[in-house]
Each structure stands twice: as structure tokens, then as C-alpha cells.
């Protein structure tokens, strides 16, 4: 489907809704991403088209957007290498010189390897205390283990410091312990066997864990148990106590620790809904939070953006595509709409 053309029919929407919360899986009809590998890919033609777009009379922004938002990240890396070989120029630097503003930020993010993009976002967030919790949870809790390990390796290479060292120096208390546990990884893998006894033990442990020592229970449990088990724990906790786990977090924790735990619980319960909420919040600000919009749309467009779109429409009664159309202005609108891909009816 094109960004401006086809609309999703009811059958497709129903199929997406039937797969909500399964961001790591694919449906019978293909990936849950909006951006697929371009089948008629010609690296030479794309490199030449981008060269013409920045060397002709005026910059052809629509051509740049058309190429980069219709090629997978792997294909974009091939274009970058081909451009370098044919022109002896760096494509990223050439486009940076030709563009400005939010469109420049989008193009720079599209041309970077995923791990480098994540590493830069994480580093920026850790150095800016106002966004450290939000971005750190997003990256550390939603990336697959291989991608997270690659991000951490790039972080060390690019910034000459381990991410754990920046987390240790820039955060403190329970937030620091939670982020370090996520960096370490080590979540249980889901075996397909339901352990009811362990779920009951975990519920009782969470109920008993109060006061300064509460984090000794909450942090390991939420960072080491597999999501399928934790969803069962959350449901059983609500049945046993009469309150949702999030209410307990709000009552027992404060500040950054509370925000981090609420974010992590949201990721565990329904990752696409977690991202839909973040996108909606970014669009509700007086000036759209372009950094959040760019990071989420680019990082999820090849994995689960269809699920995110469905959750967005289901919760807010308006499609993500229409919301972007209404809130986003300027040259970057066409690029973000192209990544979103289409309207949801």
C-alpha cells in the first residue's frame, strides 16, 4: 500500500487485531512491519536517483523520501555503500548538507544501522536527565537480545565508554538497578509450560515486598521472568489483591523508579499498545515531539508498526495516519506518513 493510496479493509484490520501483542511474530500474510524489502530493488538506480536529487536544480526532497522510505534498512545500507563507491562521497554527509530540520533528522536516522541509531538515542537520553527513564526503558526493554547486544557494542565503540558506566554515573537508586538489570539481560525463555506454582510464589513475593527493600524483589522479577509468565502473574495479582499491578507500583514507588516500573509493565503486557500510547502522547503536545515520533516510527516500521497502528486506532478512535496528518507540518510530514504507510478504516 502506498502512503497516499490504498486503505486497509476490515479483513486486514481484523487480522492485525488478532495478532496484537505478538510483536515478535509474523502473520500468515507476512511481516507486521509497514516497510518491507523492496522487491524490484536496483542499488545502482537508487544511488543514481539520490545523486540527481541533491545535485540538480534545487534539492528533490520527494525523491529522497520516496527512495529511503520504501527500502529496508539492509537495502539502505547497500545504497549508501554503492553511492560511496560511485561518487567517492559519503551519502549521509551529502544528504545532511542538502537537508535541514526534522527531515534531515529522519533521513540521518534512516541511513544509520539500527544499532547505531539506538546507541545514539540512548546516549543522548542518559545525558539529558529529563528523558533518561523514558528512552532507556524503551530501548533496553523492547529490543531483541541480539539487537540490544549489538547496540551496547556500538555504544562502547562510538563513545569509548560502556553503557553500564553511563547508567551508573547518570542514574541512581532503583532506577539504576533496573536499567543495569535490563542491560545485563538474562530473561527466562518461555518453555511453553505454565508454572502455576511459580506464578503464585511471585504474586506472594510482590505482595510482601514493601519499604526500602521492595526493589530486591521487584527488579529481579520484572527483569528476569519471561513476559508470558509475567502476564499471568499480573492477572493473578489483580485477582488476589483487587488492584492492578500498576496501582501497586503507584502506591509503593515514586519518581523515576515509579515511571520506570510502569513503563516496563506496559511493555510486558502489550508492547504495541505501549508504543501507541507514546505516539499519542507525542502528538498531543503543543508542538509534536518529533524526536519520539521519528525514533518509534523508524525503529518499529520493519517489525510491528501494523500492530501499533491497530492499537492506536482501537484505543484513541482515530488512526495514527490521520493523527500524523493533522499534527505534523513541514517537509517531514511526507516521510513520517510514508513510514506509517496507510489509513486504518
XYZ file of C-alpha atoms in Angstrom:
345
model
C 0.000 0.000 0.000
C 1.230 3.476 -0.701
C 1.311 6.295 1.788
C -1.337 8.192 -0.126
C -3.266 5.407 -1.770
C -4.936 2.205 -0.579
C -6.888 1.855 2.605
C -6.910 -1.137 4.871
C -10.082 -3.179 4.539
C -11.922 -4.681 7.502
C -10.465 -8.141 6.967
C -6.897 -6.894 7.237
C -7.703 -4.811 10.298
C -9.298 -7.829 11.959
C -6.261 -9.916 11.149
C -3.963 -7.322 12.688
C -6.123 -7.109 15.819
C -5.992 -10.882 16.170
C -2.199 -10.631 16.444
C -1.968 -7.735 18.895
C 0.762 -8.207 21.466
C 2.713 -10.607 19.249
C 5.279 -8.115 18.027
C 7.990 -10.748 17.609
C 5.873 -12.998 15.385
C 4.643 -12.742 11.807
C 1.184 -13.345 10.462
C 0.372 -15.638 7.583
C 0.360 -12.692 5.197
C 3.843 -11.513 6.133
C 5.625 -9.155 8.479
C 3.812 -6.917 10.933
C 6.025 -4.066 9.760
C 4.834 -1.404 7.329
C 8.131 -1.258 5.464
C 9.079 -4.401 3.556
C 12.061 -5.374 1.427
C 11.597 -3.673 -1.959
C 11.263 -6.485 -4.496
C 12.380 -4.594 -7.628
C 15.438 -3.267 -5.868
C 18.240 -1.821 -8.001
C 21.034 -0.393 -5.916
C 22.538 1.406 -8.927
C 19.285 3.117 -9.884
C 18.629 4.215 -6.305
C 22.145 5.598 -5.845
C 21.855 7.494 -9.126
C 18.426 8.857 -8.218
C 19.695 10.154 -4.886
C 22.684 11.749 -6.605
C 20.368 13.551 -9.037
C 18.153 14.617 -6.123
C 20.957 16.556 -4.437
C 22.936 17.803 -7.456
C 20.143 19.085 -9.685
C 18.477 22.474 -9.588
C 17.206 22.534 -6.040
C 17.011 19.562 -3.743
C 14.422 16.960 -4.779
C 13.116 16.097 -1.302
C 10.273 13.951 -2.594
C 12.712 11.691 -4.469
C 14.863 11.298 -1.356
C 11.832 10.418 0.770
C 10.473 8.053 -1.871
C 13.683 6.036 -2.054
C 14.578 5.883 1.630
C 11.086 5.154 2.994
C 10.496 2.327 0.520
C 13.674 0.343 1.113
C 14.504 -1.894 4.055
C 17.339 -0.890 6.373
C 19.568 -3.520 4.782
C 18.806 -2.127 1.323
C 19.506 1.431 2.521
C 22.931 0.302 3.738
C 23.643 -1.181 0.306
C 22.628 2.116 -1.326
C 24.997 4.013 0.971
C 27.904 1.765 0.001
C 27.085 1.971 -3.700
C 26.847 5.764 -3.506
C 30.267 5.916 -1.838
C 31.853 3.642 -4.444
C 30.426 5.531 -7.415
C 30.851 9.120 -6.218
C 33.632 8.889 -3.592
C 31.240 10.787 -1.342
C 29.526 9.758 1.870
C 25.764 9.610 1.273
C 24.868 10.510 4.842
C 27.102 13.602 4.799
C 25.857 14.604 1.344
C 22.225 14.430 2.395
C 22.931 16.195 5.678
C 24.394 19.102 3.699
C 21.361 19.187 1.394
C 18.619 18.960 4.016
C 17.688 20.639 7.280
C 15.300 20.424 10.201
C 13.247 17.360 11.004
C 13.513 15.920 7.510
C 17.285 15.890 7.939
C 16.880 14.070 11.266
C 14.620 11.463 9.665
C 16.993 10.840 6.768
C 20.004 10.574 9.079
C 18.155 8.035 11.208
C 17.060 6.025 8.169
C 20.612 5.771 6.870
C 22.207 4.593 10.097
C 22.446 0.944 11.134
C 19.748 0.168 13.701
C 22.255 -0.470 16.496
C 23.983 2.875 15.947
C 20.683 4.736 15.921
C 19.680 3.072 19.217
C 23.089 3.755 20.769
C 22.908 7.447 19.899
C 19.367 7.777 21.248
C 20.334 6.009 24.478
C 23.449 8.128 24.951
C 21.525 11.371 24.354
C 18.832 10.328 26.824
C 21.276 9.341 29.565
C 22.972 12.733 29.271
C 19.612 14.542 29.453
C 18.013 13.694 32.795
C 14.502 14.690 31.682
C 14.281 11.855 29.123
C 16.586 9.216 30.614
C 13.871 6.994 32.107
C 11.529 7.072 29.145
C 14.068 6.423 26.385
C 16.202 3.981 28.371
C 13.196 1.771 29.168
C 12.037 1.953 25.558
C 15.361 0.820 24.124
C 16.519 -1.599 26.818
C 13.138 -3.307 27.280
C 11.810 -3.559 23.704
C 14.827 -4.551 21.609
C 15.513 -8.219 20.925
C 18.527 -9.631 22.838
C 20.770 -9.759 19.707
C 19.877 -6.197 18.723
C 20.415 -4.937 22.267
C 23.840 -6.580 22.459
C 24.765 -5.007 19.126
C 23.576 -1.624 20.400
C 25.735 -1.941 23.521
C 28.777 -2.906 21.426
C 28.275 0.117 19.146
C 27.772 2.322 22.214
C 31.173 1.291 23.545
C 32.843 1.704 20.138
C 31.351 5.117 19.324
C 31.528 6.750 22.754
C 34.525 4.935 24.246
C 32.574 4.059 27.352
C 30.356 1.170 28.378
C 26.641 1.909 28.586
C 26.642 0.417 32.097
C 29.170 3.054 33.165
C 26.977 5.879 31.860
C 23.917 4.358 33.532
C 25.829 4.037 36.811
C 27.042 7.640 36.706
C 23.882 9.278 35.353
C 21.201 7.443 37.381
C 20.816 6.219 40.936
C 18.788 4.069 43.281
C 16.179 1.672 41.997
C 16.189 3.201 38.507
C 19.905 2.460 38.153
C 19.450 -1.126 39.365
C 16.531 -1.678 36.997
C 18.381 -0.335 33.942
C 21.518 -2.305 34.767
C 19.438 -5.475 35.083
C 17.891 -4.830 31.651
C 21.339 -4.236 30.130
C 22.582 -7.485 31.616
C 19.712 -9.388 30.047
C 19.100 -12.938 31.176
C 15.333 -13.172 30.906
C 13.982 -16.697 31.144
C 12.909 -18.103 27.803
C 9.323 -19.294 27.538
C 9.248 -23.097 27.526
C 5.571 -23.372 26.689
C 4.882 -24.963 30.088
C 2.730 -22.988 32.538
C 4.248 -22.992 36.023
C 1.268 -22.153 38.230
C 3.240 -22.676 41.445
C 5.909 -20.184 40.423
C 3.232 -17.655 39.439
C 1.660 -17.968 42.881
C 5.061 -17.599 44.554
C 5.791 -14.461 42.534
C 2.433 -12.913 43.381
C 3.001 -13.515 47.091
C 6.528 -12.099 46.844
C 5.261 -8.913 45.186
C 2.532 -8.536 47.811
C 5.033 -8.850 50.670
C 7.684 -6.589 49.120
C 7.256 -3.150 50.660
C 9.509 -0.452 52.023
C 13.159 0.219 51.113
C 13.858 -3.434 50.338
C 10.997 -3.775 47.842
C 13.262 -3.347 44.858
C 15.138 -6.525 45.811
C 12.008 -8.404 44.783
C 10.505 -6.212 42.070
C 13.626 -5.611 39.958
C 14.770 -9.240 39.534
C 11.242 -10.476 38.995
C 10.304 -7.941 36.298
C 13.649 -8.188 34.506
C 14.303 -11.941 34.648
C 10.947 -13.687 34.220
C 9.662 -14.206 30.666
C 6.785 -11.940 29.522
C 4.286 -14.794 29.167
C 4.823 -15.766 32.808
C 4.687 -12.145 33.985
C 1.372 -11.501 32.230
C -0.013 -14.447 34.180
C 1.487 -13.013 37.394
C -0.080 -9.595 36.692
C -3.516 -11.163 36.157
C -3.246 -13.323 39.255
C -2.024 -10.337 41.300
C -5.176 -8.426 40.344
C -7.425 -11.362 41.256
C -5.671 -11.813 44.621
C -5.474 -8.162 45.679
C -8.326 -6.476 43.825
C -5.955 -3.952 42.273
C -3.915 -3.922 39.107
C -0.152 -4.180 39.404
C 0.194 -0.609 38.126
C -1.833 0.643 41.107
C 0.546 -1.136 43.466
C 3.516 0.484 41.698
C 1.930 3.935 42.057
C 1.254 3.340 45.747
C 4.666 1.917 46.664
C 7.147 3.744 44.440
C 7.795 7.340 43.474
C 9.674 9.445 40.957
C 11.916 7.784 38.367
C 11.536 4.330 39.915
C 7.762 4.506 39.561
C 7.970 5.777 35.960
C 10.436 3.036 35.018
C 8.362 0.244 36.553
C 5.157 1.497 34.933
C 6.891 1.685 31.556
C 8.340 -1.791 31.921
C 4.988 -3.251 32.971
C 3.365 -1.655 29.928
C 5.992 -3.184 27.624
C 5.487 -6.609 29.176
C 1.686 -6.529 28.957
C 1.370 -5.238 25.394
C 4.345 -3.822 23.516
C 2.376 -2.393 20.551
C -0.007 -0.610 22.935
C 2.983 0.776 24.839
C 4.241 2.368 21.621
C 0.767 3.552 20.614
C 0.468 5.397 23.927
C 3.871 7.026 23.428
C 2.994 8.132 19.899
C -0.323 9.580 21.057
C 1.372 11.496 23.855
C 3.989 12.849 21.431
C 1.232 14.076 19.106
C -0.756 15.728 21.913
C 1.974 18.168 22.871
C 1.658 21.798 21.765
C 4.480 21.121 19.308
C 4.707 17.450 18.321
C 7.646 15.676 19.935
C 9.446 14.872 16.709
C 12.267 13.012 18.398
C 9.809 10.470 19.822
C 7.835 10.212 16.563
C 10.973 9.700 14.492
C 12.528 7.174 16.872
C 9.425 4.992 17.170
C 8.303 5.072 13.536
C 11.785 4.273 12.248
C 12.613 1.634 14.858
C 9.269 -0.196 14.530
C 8.398 0.191 10.829
C 10.081 -3.118 9.957
C 8.851 -5.076 12.977
C 5.379 -4.313 14.367
C 4.076 -0.928 13.233
C 0.896 -2.535 11.857
C 0.103 -3.793 15.365
C 0.910 -0.380 16.817
C -1.420 1.270 14.292
C -4.223 -1.123 15.208
C -3.770 -0.486 18.949
C -3.690 3.273 18.309
C -6.983 3.208 16.394
C -8.595 0.852 18.904
C -7.726 2.988 21.938
C -7.992 6.537 20.594
C -10.690 6.152 17.935
C -8.577 7.824 15.280
C -5.928 6.354 13.033
C -2.250 7.055 13.507
C -2.057 8.137 9.852
C -4.773 10.789 10.288
C -3.249 11.931 13.577
C 0.114 12.454 11.882
C -1.570 14.310 9.021
C -3.257 16.693 11.455
C -0.328 17.326 13.806
C 2.832 17.145 11.696
C 3.752 20.014 9.417
C 6.569 20.809 7.030
C 8.816 18.662 4.840
C 8.963 15.817 7.332
C 5.230 15.055 7.107
C 5.522 13.049 3.891
C 8.374 10.974 5.324
C 6.531 10.080 8.543
C 3.326 9.307 6.636
C 5.289 7.072 4.272
C 6.669 5.112 7.228
C 3.183 4.836 8.767
C 2.083 3.723 5.307
C -1.699 3.919 5.167
C -5.003 4.844 6.729
C -6.819 2.414 9.037
C -10.561 2.348 8.475
